[in-house]
PDB file of C-alpha atoms and ligand atoms in Angstrom:
ATOM      1  CA  MET A 249       7.505  13.890  -0.707  1.00  0.00           C
ATOM      2  CA  ASN A 250       8.725  14.292  -3.872  1.00  0.00           C
ATOM      3  CA  LEU A 251       6.137  16.036  -6.485  1.00  0.00           C
ATOM      4  CA  ILE A 252       6.858  15.301 -10.268  1.00  0.00           C
ATOM      5  CA  VAL A 253       4.549  16.714 -12.574  1.00  0.00           C
ATOM      6  CA  THR A 254       4.834  15.361 -16.202  1.00  0.00           C
ATOM      7  CA  GLU A 255       3.233  16.540 -19.617  1.00  0.00           C
ATOM      8  CA  SER A 256       0.976  13.420 -19.962  1.00  0.00           C
ATOM      9  CA  TYR A 257      -0.090   9.928 -18.201  1.00  0.00           C
ATOM     10  CA  ALA A 258       2.021   7.953 -20.888  1.00  0.00           C
ATOM     11  CA  GLU A 259       5.059  10.274 -19.691  1.00  0.00           C
ATOM     12  CA  SER A 260       4.206   9.243 -15.989  1.00  0.00           C
ATOM     13  CA  CYS A 261       4.026   5.669 -16.816  1.00  0.00           C
ATOM     14  CA  LEU A 262       7.371   5.687 -18.725  1.00  0.00           C
ATOM     15  CA  TYR A 263       8.822   7.718 -15.916  1.00  0.00           C
ATOM     16  CA  ALA A 264       7.927   5.320 -13.174  1.00  0.00           C
ATOM     17  CA  ALA A 265       8.562   2.353 -15.390  1.00  0.00           C
ATOM     18  CA  HIS A 266      12.354   3.718 -15.952  1.00  0.00           C
ATOM     19  CA  GLN A 267      12.702   4.132 -12.300  1.00  0.00           C
ATOM     20  CA  ILE A 268      11.802   0.544 -11.546  1.00  0.00           C
ATOM     21  CA  ALA A 269      14.161  -0.668 -14.125  1.00  0.00           C
ATOM     22  CA  ALA A 270      17.176   1.465 -13.064  1.00  0.00           C
ATOM     23  CA  LEU A 271      16.416  -0.031  -9.533  1.00  0.00           C
ATOM     24  CA  ILE A 272      16.720  -3.439 -10.907  1.00  0.00           C
ATOM     25  CA  GLN A 273      19.638  -2.805 -12.989  1.00  0.00           C
ATOM     26  CA  GLN A 274      21.408  -1.609  -9.947  1.00  0.00           C
ATOM     27  CA  THR A 275      19.958  -4.118  -7.525  1.00  0.00           C
ATOM     28  CA  PRO A 276      19.139  -7.036  -9.428  1.00  0.00           C
ATOM     29  CA  THR A 277      17.698  -8.713  -6.373  1.00  0.00           C
ATOM     30  CA  ALA A 278      15.475  -5.978  -5.643  1.00  0.00           C
ATOM     31  CA  LYS A 279      11.985  -6.632  -3.904  1.00  0.00           C
ATOM     32  CA  LEU A 280       9.223  -4.685  -5.167  1.00  0.00           C
ATOM     33  CA  GLY A 281       5.742  -3.853  -3.827  1.00  0.00           C
ATOM     34  CA  LEU A 282       3.397  -3.909  -6.558  1.00  0.00           C
ATOM     35  CA  ALA A 283      -0.180  -2.731  -7.414  1.00  0.00           C
ATOM     36  CA  THR A 284      -3.178  -3.443  -9.497  1.00  0.00           C
ATOM     37  CA  GLY A 285      -5.861  -1.395 -10.993  1.00  0.00           C
ATOM     38  CA  GLY A 286      -5.998   0.536 -14.383  1.00  0.00           C
ATOM     39  CA  THR A 287      -3.035   2.788 -13.507  1.00  0.00           C
ATOM     40  CA  PRO A 288      -0.100   0.905 -13.519  1.00  0.00           C
ATOM     41  CA  VAL A 289      -1.104  -1.445 -16.720  1.00  0.00           C
ATOM     42  CA  PRO A 290       1.155   1.105 -19.257  1.00  0.00           C
ATOM     43  CA  ILE A 291       3.994   0.783 -16.492  1.00  0.00           C
ATOM     44  CA  TYR A 292       3.743  -3.134 -16.854  1.00  0.00           C
ATOM     45  CA  ARG A 293       3.737  -2.645 -20.494  1.00  0.00           C
ATOM     46  CA  GLU A 294       6.950  -0.580 -20.422  1.00  0.00           C
ATOM     47  CA  LEU A 295       8.891  -2.891 -17.903  1.00  0.00           C
ATOM     48  CA  ALA A 296       7.953  -6.094 -20.253  1.00  0.00           C
ATOM     49  CA  ARG A 297       9.152  -4.159 -23.345  1.00  0.00           C
ATOM     50  CA  LEU A 298      12.189  -3.328 -21.480  1.00  0.00           C
ATOM     51  CA  CYS A 299      12.813  -7.033 -20.524  1.00  0.00           C
ATOM     52  CA  ARG A 300      12.028  -8.365 -24.150  1.00  0.00           C
ATOM     53  CA  ALA A 301      14.793  -5.967 -25.245  1.00  0.00           C
ATOM     54  CA  GLY A 302      17.325  -7.450 -22.767  1.00  0.00           C
ATOM     55  CA  GLU A 303      17.617  -4.120 -20.810  1.00  0.00           C
ATOM     56  CA  VAL A 304      16.183  -5.466 -17.530  1.00  0.00           C
ATOM     57  CA  SER A 305      16.060  -8.948 -15.887  1.00  0.00           C
ATOM     58  CA  PHE A 306      13.668  -9.905 -13.578  1.00  0.00           C
ATOM     59  CA  ALA A 307      15.284 -13.396 -12.889  1.00  0.00           C
ATOM     60  CA  LYS A 308      16.349 -12.462  -9.420  1.00  0.00           C
ATOM     61  CA  VAL A 309      13.537 -10.032  -8.590  1.00  0.00           C
ATOM     62  CA  ARG A 310      10.926 -10.778  -5.881  1.00  0.00           C
ATOM     63  CA  THR A 311       7.588  -9.096  -5.623  1.00  0.00           C
ATOM     64  CA  VAL A 312       4.640  -8.488  -3.104  1.00  0.00           C
ATOM     65  CA  ASN A 313       1.440  -7.036  -3.767  1.00  0.00           C
ATOM     66  CA  LEU A 314      -0.512  -4.764  -2.108  1.00  0.00           C
ATOM     67  CA  ASP A 315      -4.262  -6.748  -1.974  1.00  0.00           C
ATOM     68  CA  GLU A 316      -6.540  -9.169  -3.248  1.00  0.00           C
ATOM     69  CA  TYR A 317     -10.331  -9.608  -3.381  1.00  0.00           C
ATOM     70  CA  CYS A 318     -11.808 -11.885  -0.731  1.00  0.00           C
ATOM     71  CA  GLY A 319     -13.650 -14.652  -2.279  1.00  0.00           C
ATOM     72  CA  LEU A 320     -11.498 -15.118  -5.568  1.00  0.00           C
ATOM     73  CA  THR A 321      -8.987 -17.587  -6.011  1.00  0.00           C
ATOM     74  CA  GLY A 322      -5.926 -16.895  -7.857  1.00  0.00           C
ATOM     75  CA  GLN A 323      -7.145 -18.807 -10.871  1.00  0.00           C
ATOM     76  CA  ASN A 324     -10.148 -16.479 -11.050  1.00  0.00           C
ATOM     77  CA  ASP A 325      -9.799 -13.921 -13.877  1.00  0.00           C
ATOM     78  CA  GLN A 326     -10.738 -10.998 -11.646  1.00  0.00           C
ATOM     79  CA  SER A 327      -8.349 -11.774  -8.920  1.00  0.00           C
ATOM     80  CA  TYR A 328      -5.326  -9.735  -8.762  1.00  0.00           C
ATOM     81  CA  ARG A 329      -2.978 -12.885  -9.193  1.00  0.00           C
ATOM     82  CA  HIS A 330      -4.674 -13.450 -12.448  1.00  0.00           C
ATOM     83  CA  PHE A 331      -4.312  -9.508 -13.077  1.00  0.00           C
ATOM     84  CA  MET A 332      -0.363  -9.547 -12.055  1.00  0.00           C
ATOM     85  CA  GLU A 333       0.118 -12.831 -14.511  1.00  0.00           C
ATOM     86  CA  LYS A 334      -1.654 -11.440 -17.630  1.00  0.00           C
ATOM     87  CA  HIS A 335      -0.152  -7.786 -16.916  1.00  0.00           C
ATOM     88  CA  LEU A 336       3.385  -8.492 -15.906  1.00  0.00           C
ATOM     89  CA  PHE A 337       4.541 -11.839 -14.689  1.00  0.00           C
ATOM     90  CA  SER A 338       3.797 -13.924 -17.867  1.00  0.00           C
ATOM     91  CA  LYS A 339       5.694 -11.251 -20.205  1.00  0.00           C
ATOM     92  CA  ILE A 340       8.776 -11.072 -17.768  1.00  0.00           C
ATOM     93  CA  ASP A 341      11.459 -13.503 -16.982  1.00  0.00           C
ATOM     94  CA  ILE A 342      10.599 -13.472 -13.240  1.00  0.00           C
ATOM     95  CA  ASP A 343      10.348 -16.790 -11.238  1.00  0.00           C
ATOM     96  CA  THR A 344       6.683 -17.271  -9.994  1.00  0.00           C
ATOM     97  CA  ALA A 345       7.858 -18.664  -6.941  1.00  0.00           C
ATOM     98  CA  ASN A 346       9.519 -15.143  -6.102  1.00  0.00           C
ATOM     99  CA  THR A 347       5.814 -13.606  -6.289  1.00  0.00           C
ATOM    100  CA  TYR A 348       3.360 -12.918  -3.830  1.00  0.00           C
ATOM    101  CA  VAL A 349      -0.032 -12.105  -4.038  1.00  0.00           C
ATOM    102  CA  ALA A 350      -2.091 -12.469  -0.887  1.00  0.00           C
ATOM    103  CA  CYS A 351      -4.474 -15.311  -0.831  1.00  0.00           C
ATOM    104  CA  GLY A 352      -8.382 -14.031  -0.864  1.00  0.00           C
ATOM    105  CA  VAL A 353      -9.555 -17.389   0.105  1.00  0.00           C
ATOM    106  CA  GLY A 354      -9.721 -19.642   3.481  1.00  0.00           C
ATOM    107  CA  ASP A 355      -8.786 -18.421   6.931  1.00  0.00           C
ATOM    108  CA  GLU A 356      -8.473 -14.705   6.566  1.00  0.00           C
ATOM    109  CA  GLN A 357      -6.418 -14.178   9.978  1.00  0.00           C
ATOM    110  CA  THR A 358      -3.971 -16.640   8.447  1.00  0.00           C
ATOM    111  CA  ASN A 359      -3.763 -14.690   5.242  1.00  0.00           C
ATOM    112  CA  CYS A 360      -3.308 -11.627   6.780  1.00  0.00           C
ATOM    113  CA  ARG A 361      -0.413 -12.749   8.841  1.00  0.00           C
ATOM    114  CA  ALA A 362       1.192 -14.482   5.821  1.00  0.00           C
ATOM    115  CA  LEU A 363       0.711 -11.164   4.131  1.00  0.00           C
ATOM    116  CA  ASP A 364       2.517  -9.307   6.892  1.00  0.00           C
ATOM    117  CA  GLU A 365       5.180 -12.020   6.676  1.00  0.00           C
ATOM    118  CA  ALA A 366       5.731 -11.851   2.954  1.00  0.00           C
ATOM    119  CA  VAL A 367       6.015  -7.892   3.169  1.00  0.00           C
ATOM    120  CA  LEU A 368       8.995  -8.674   5.737  1.00  0.00           C
ATOM    121  CA  ALA A 369      10.572 -11.627   4.397  1.00  0.00           C
ATOM    122  CA  GLY A 370      14.093 -11.276   2.846  1.00  0.00           C
ATOM    123  CA  GLY A 371      14.007  -7.579   3.803  1.00  0.00           C
ATOM    124  CA  VAL A 372      11.249  -4.471   3.274  1.00  0.00           C
ATOM    125  CA  PRO A 373      10.755  -3.692  -0.377  1.00  0.00           C
ATOM    126  CA  ASP A 374      12.877  -1.736  -1.865  1.00  0.00           C
ATOM    127  CA  LEU A 375      10.134   0.270  -3.982  1.00  0.00           C
ATOM    128  CA  GLN A 376       6.573   0.195  -3.356  1.00  0.00           C
ATOM    129  CA  LEU A 377       4.646   1.117  -6.378  1.00  0.00           C
ATOM    130  CA  LEU A 378       1.091   2.626  -5.732  1.00  0.00           C
ATOM    131  CA  GLY A 379      -1.994   4.162  -7.199  1.00  0.00           C
ATOM    132  CA  VAL A 380      -4.695   6.173  -5.395  1.00  0.00           C
ATOM    133  CA  GLY A 381      -8.320   5.818  -5.359  1.00  0.00           C
ATOM    134  CA  THR A 382     -10.705   8.665  -5.649  1.00  0.00           C
ATOM    135  CA  ASN A 383     -11.244   8.718  -2.130  1.00  0.00           C
ATOM    136  CA  GLY A 384      -7.416   8.750  -1.166  1.00  0.00           C
ATOM    137  CA  HIS A 385      -7.199   5.025  -0.329  1.00  0.00           C
ATOM    138  CA  ILE A 386      -3.961   3.495  -0.961  1.00  0.00           C
ATOM    139  CA  GLY A 387      -4.005  -0.218  -1.271  1.00  0.00           C
ATOM    140  CA  PHE A 388      -7.399  -0.896  -0.333  1.00  0.00           C
ATOM    141  CA  ASN A 389      -6.937   1.442   2.979  1.00  0.00           C
ATOM    142  CA  GLU A 390     -10.257   3.365   2.811  1.00  0.00           C
ATOM    143  CA  ALA A 391     -10.875   6.759   4.293  1.00  0.00           C
ATOM    144  CA  SER A 392     -12.085   6.550   7.464  1.00  0.00           C
ATOM    145  CA  GLU A 393     -12.173   7.812  11.218  1.00  0.00           C
ATOM    146  CA  THR A 394      -8.773   5.204  11.617  1.00  0.00           C
ATOM    147  CA  LEU A 395      -6.680   3.556   9.543  1.00  0.00           C
ATOM    148  CA  THR A 396      -4.768   0.020  10.326  1.00  0.00           C
ATOM    149  CA  ALA A 397      -1.318  -0.681  10.512  1.00  0.00           C
ATOM    150  CA  HIS A 398      -0.930  -4.228   9.488  1.00  0.00           C
ATOM    151  CA  ALA A 399      -2.462  -6.795   6.913  1.00  0.00           C
ATOM    152  CA  HIS A 400      -6.128  -6.742   7.212  1.00  0.00           C
ATOM    153  CA  ILE A 401      -9.666  -7.098   5.603  1.00  0.00           C
ATOM    154  CA  GLU A 402     -11.237  -4.152   4.534  1.00  0.00           C
ATOM    155  CA  GLN A 403     -14.785  -3.623   3.904  1.00  0.00           C
ATOM    156  CA  LEU A 404     -14.617  -1.875   0.523  1.00  0.00           C
ATOM    157  CA  SER A 405     -16.460   1.759   0.446  1.00  0.00           C
ATOM    158  CA  ALA A 406     -19.305   2.556  -2.289  1.00  0.00           C
ATOM    159  CA  THR A 407     -16.877   4.738  -4.322  1.00  0.00           C
ATOM    160  CA  THR A 408     -14.262   2.042  -4.524  1.00  0.00           C
ATOM    161  CA  ILE A 409     -16.545  -0.468  -5.642  1.00  0.00           C
ATOM    162  CA  ALA A 410     -18.315   2.204  -8.171  1.00  0.00           C
ATOM    163  CA  ALA A 411     -14.725   2.892  -9.396  1.00  0.00           C
ATOM    164  CA  ASN A 412     -13.726  -0.785  -9.746  1.00  0.00           C
ATOM    165  CA  ALA A 413     -17.192  -1.553 -11.507  1.00  0.00           C
ATOM    166  CA  ARG A 414     -15.881  -0.949 -15.053  1.00  0.00           C
ATOM    167  CA  PHE A 415     -13.815  -3.896 -14.760  1.00  0.00           C
ATOM    168  CA  PHE A 416     -16.502  -6.220 -13.996  1.00  0.00           C
ATOM    169  CA  ALA A 417     -19.921  -7.017 -15.785  1.00  0.00           C
ATOM    170  CA  GLY A 418     -21.735  -4.497 -13.090  1.00  0.00           C
ATOM    171  CA  SER A 419     -21.216  -3.083  -9.539  1.00  0.00           C
ATOM    172  CA  ASP A 420     -23.056  -6.154  -8.162  1.00  0.00           C
ATOM    173  CA  GLU A 421     -20.414  -8.394  -9.181  1.00  0.00           C
ATOM    174  CA  VAL A 422     -17.474  -6.280  -7.344  1.00  0.00           C
ATOM    175  CA  PRO A 423     -16.488  -8.209  -4.259  1.00  0.00           C
ATOM    176  CA  THR A 424     -17.253  -6.036  -0.934  1.00  0.00           C
ATOM    177  CA  ARG A 425     -13.997  -7.051   0.839  1.00  0.00           C
ATOM    178  CA  ALA A 426     -10.531  -7.455   0.131  1.00  0.00           C
ATOM    179  CA  ILE A 427      -7.503  -8.303   2.107  1.00  0.00           C
ATOM    180  CA  THR A 428      -4.839  -5.497   1.993  1.00  0.00           C
ATOM    181  CA  MET A 429      -1.308  -4.267   3.206  1.00  0.00           C
ATOM    182  CA  GLY A 430      -2.071  -1.926   6.116  1.00  0.00           C
ATOM    183  CA  MET A 431      -0.279   1.481   6.307  1.00  0.00           C
ATOM    184  CA  GLN A 432       2.679   0.184   8.170  1.00  0.00           C
ATOM    185  CA  ASN A 433       3.221  -2.462   5.316  1.00  0.00           C
ATOM    186  CA  ILE A 434       3.212   0.102   2.675  1.00  0.00           C
ATOM    187  CA  LEU A 435       5.256   2.939   4.448  1.00  0.00           C
ATOM    188  CA  CYS A 436       7.979   0.591   5.210  1.00  0.00           C
ATOM    189  CA  ALA A 437       9.231   0.302   1.880  1.00  0.00           C
ATOM    190  CA  ARG A 438      12.502   1.854   1.238  1.00  0.00           C
ATOM    191  CA  ARG A 439      10.954   4.290  -1.399  1.00  0.00           C
ATOM    192  CA  ILE A 440       7.413   4.840  -2.603  1.00  0.00           C
ATOM    193  CA  LEU A 441       6.508   5.581  -6.131  1.00  0.00           C
ATOM    194  CA  LEU A 442       2.795   6.797  -6.230  1.00  0.00           C
ATOM    195  CA  VAL A 443       1.436   7.338 -10.131  1.00  0.00           C
ATOM    196  CA  ALA A 444      -2.057   8.880 -10.339  1.00  0.00           C
ATOM    197  CA  THR A 445      -3.999  10.285 -13.409  1.00  0.00           C
ATOM    198  CA  GLY A 446      -7.500  11.659 -14.199  1.00  0.00           C
ATOM    199  CA  LYS A 447      -9.620  14.333 -12.880  1.00  0.00           C
ATOM    200  CA  ALA A 448     -11.162  11.815 -10.146  1.00  0.00           C
ATOM    201  CA  LYS A 449      -8.306  11.928  -8.378  1.00  0.00           C
ATOM    202  CA  ALA A 450      -8.255  15.634  -8.020  1.00  0.00           C
ATOM    203  CA  GLU A 451      -9.291  15.919  -4.142  1.00  0.00           C
ATOM    204  CA  ALA A 452      -7.114  13.359  -3.147  1.00  0.00           C
ATOM    205  CA  ILE A 453      -4.238  14.569  -4.852  1.00  0.00           C
ATOM    206  CA  ARG A 454      -4.958  18.201  -3.666  1.00  0.00           C
ATOM    207  CA  GLY A 455      -4.818  16.785   0.085  1.00  0.00           C
ATOM    208  CA  LEU A 456      -1.367  15.494  -0.706  1.00  0.00           C
ATOM    209  CA  ILE A 457       0.416  18.229  -2.537  1.00  0.00           C
ATOM    210  CA  GLN A 458      -1.258  21.519  -1.093  1.00  0.00           C
ATOM    211  CA  ASN A 459      -0.516  21.141   2.645  1.00  0.00           C
ATOM    212  CA  ASP A 460       1.274  19.358   5.032  1.00  0.00           C
ATOM    213  CA  ASP A 461      -1.751  17.777   6.848  1.00  0.00           C
ATOM    214  CA  VAL A 462      -2.081  14.120   7.154  1.00  0.00           C
ATOM    215  CA  THR A 463      -5.363  12.493   7.463  1.00  0.00           C
ATOM    216  CA  THR A 464      -7.133   9.254   7.882  1.00  0.00           C
ATOM    217  CA  ARG A 465      -9.826  10.658   5.808  1.00  0.00           C
ATOM    218  CA  ASN A 466      -7.435  10.886   2.719  1.00  0.00           C
ATOM    219  CA  PRO A 467      -5.019   7.987   3.390  1.00  0.00           C
ATOM    220  CA  CYS A 468      -2.621   8.890   0.573  1.00  0.00           C
ATOM    221  CA  THR A 469      -1.566  12.044   2.887  1.00  0.00           C
ATOM    222  CA  PHE A 470       0.263   9.396   5.033  1.00  0.00           C
ATOM    223  CA  LEU A 471       2.628   9.443   2.194  1.00  0.00           C
ATOM    224  CA  LYS A 472       4.218  12.852   3.584  1.00  0.00           C
ATOM    225  CA  LEU A 473       5.495  10.754   6.767  1.00  0.00           C
ATOM    226  CA  HIS A 474       7.620   8.759   4.499  1.00  0.00           C
ATOM    227  CA  PRO A 475      10.985  10.326   3.518  1.00  0.00           C
ATOM    228  CA  PHE A 476      11.409   9.008  -0.008  1.00  0.00           C
ATOM    229  CA  ALA A 477       7.781   9.023  -1.495  1.00  0.00           C
ATOM    230  CA  ASP A 478       7.810  10.172  -5.265  1.00  0.00           C
ATOM    231  CA  VAL A 479       4.394  11.388  -6.540  1.00  0.00           C
ATOM    232  CA  VAL A 480       4.011  11.632 -10.269  1.00  0.00           C
ATOM    233  CA  ILE A 481       1.370  13.194 -11.575  1.00  0.00           C
ATOM    234  CA  ASP A 482       0.411  14.632 -15.312  1.00  0.00           C
ATOM    235  CA  ARG A 483       0.069  18.513 -15.808  1.00  0.00           C
ATOM    236  CA  THR A 484      -3.860  17.962 -16.250  1.00  0.00           C
ATOM    237  CA  LEU A 485      -4.417  16.239 -12.823  1.00  0.00           C
ATOM    238  CA  ALA A 486      -1.939  18.618 -11.230  1.00  0.00           C
ATOM    239  CA  ALA A 487      -3.850  21.534 -12.643  1.00  0.00           C
ATOM    240  CA  ALA A 488      -7.139  20.222 -11.118  1.00  0.00           C
ATOM    241  CA  ALA A 489      -5.926  19.490  -7.931  1.00  0.00           C
ATOM    242  CA  GLY A 490      -4.684  23.317  -7.696  1.00  0.00           C
ATOM    243  CA  TRP A 491      -1.019  23.008  -8.121  1.00  0.00           C
ATOM    244  CA  PRO A 492       0.064  26.477  -9.329  1.00  0.00           C
ATOM    245  CA  ASP A 493       2.756  25.946 -11.785  1.00  0.00           C
ATOM    246  CA  ALA A 494       0.530  23.536 -13.914  1.00  0.00           C
TER     247      ALA A 494
HETATM  248  P1  LIG B 958      -6.944   2.749 -10.651  1.00  0.00           P
HETATM  249  O1  LIG B 958      -6.953   2.124  -9.159  1.00  0.00           O
HETATM  250  O2  LIG B 958      -5.382   2.889 -10.922  1.00  0.00           O
HETATM  251  O3  LIG B 958      -7.714   1.830 -11.443  1.00  0.00           O
HETATM  252  O4  LIG B 958      -7.752   4.149 -10.755  1.00  0.00           O
HETATM  253  C1  LIG B 958      -6.129   2.898  -8.365  1.00  0.00           C
HETATM  254  C2  LIG B 958      -6.487   2.583  -6.758  1.00  0.00           C
HETATM  255  O5  LIG B 958      -7.829   2.081  -6.508  1.00  0.00           O
HETATM  256  O6  LIG B 958      -5.670   2.385  -5.916  1.00  0.00           O
END
């Protein structure tokens, strides 16, 4: 695992966007694993700017997203399909047919197997972008006694529902279940890029950067099993997570 400490969250997002853009410049057919949530929004803004400026083209890029809420169709404006359209896909030259966000309605087993297939279709992702939950979740793999390898339905934890309530009218409105890539689906990417900010993430990041332990109680620690995982955090979060040089 490679730790990158930046001066600010804005700098972290520029760093991540430029890493992704460089990958696409080098491999125009790159396959990206993408994330939703508050953290990646400025990353997608910068990628859209680079695309408008003609510096990068997504015309041949393929994408697969980590997760989707159960019970929401892609037309629902709280769905992650809608989030991706709004923040990225509608702003770049990507072919929507080359984008995959899991289906949150219909037969759950069928949807999970389809997500497993999407992760592998045409080869594993060249890069998986990740945020992290306050409880250390990646995708929606919640901190627990056990984790799950493949795509599955996850019951969202109270902390995740509370954290995501800011995107809804209230916590009652947050879906309680989600379809998510499992740990193997995430870790099979050739490269991982995790971006985190905010003191609420300090405990999760502490477990990631302070020792060599891997624990299902803090799922992001599984990134230690990946040979090419970059963790990008700002100095404020690094200090809150006890990083001595921050
Ligand atoms: P956030 O969510 O970017 O909205 O903090 C990250 C996550 O839950 O993985």
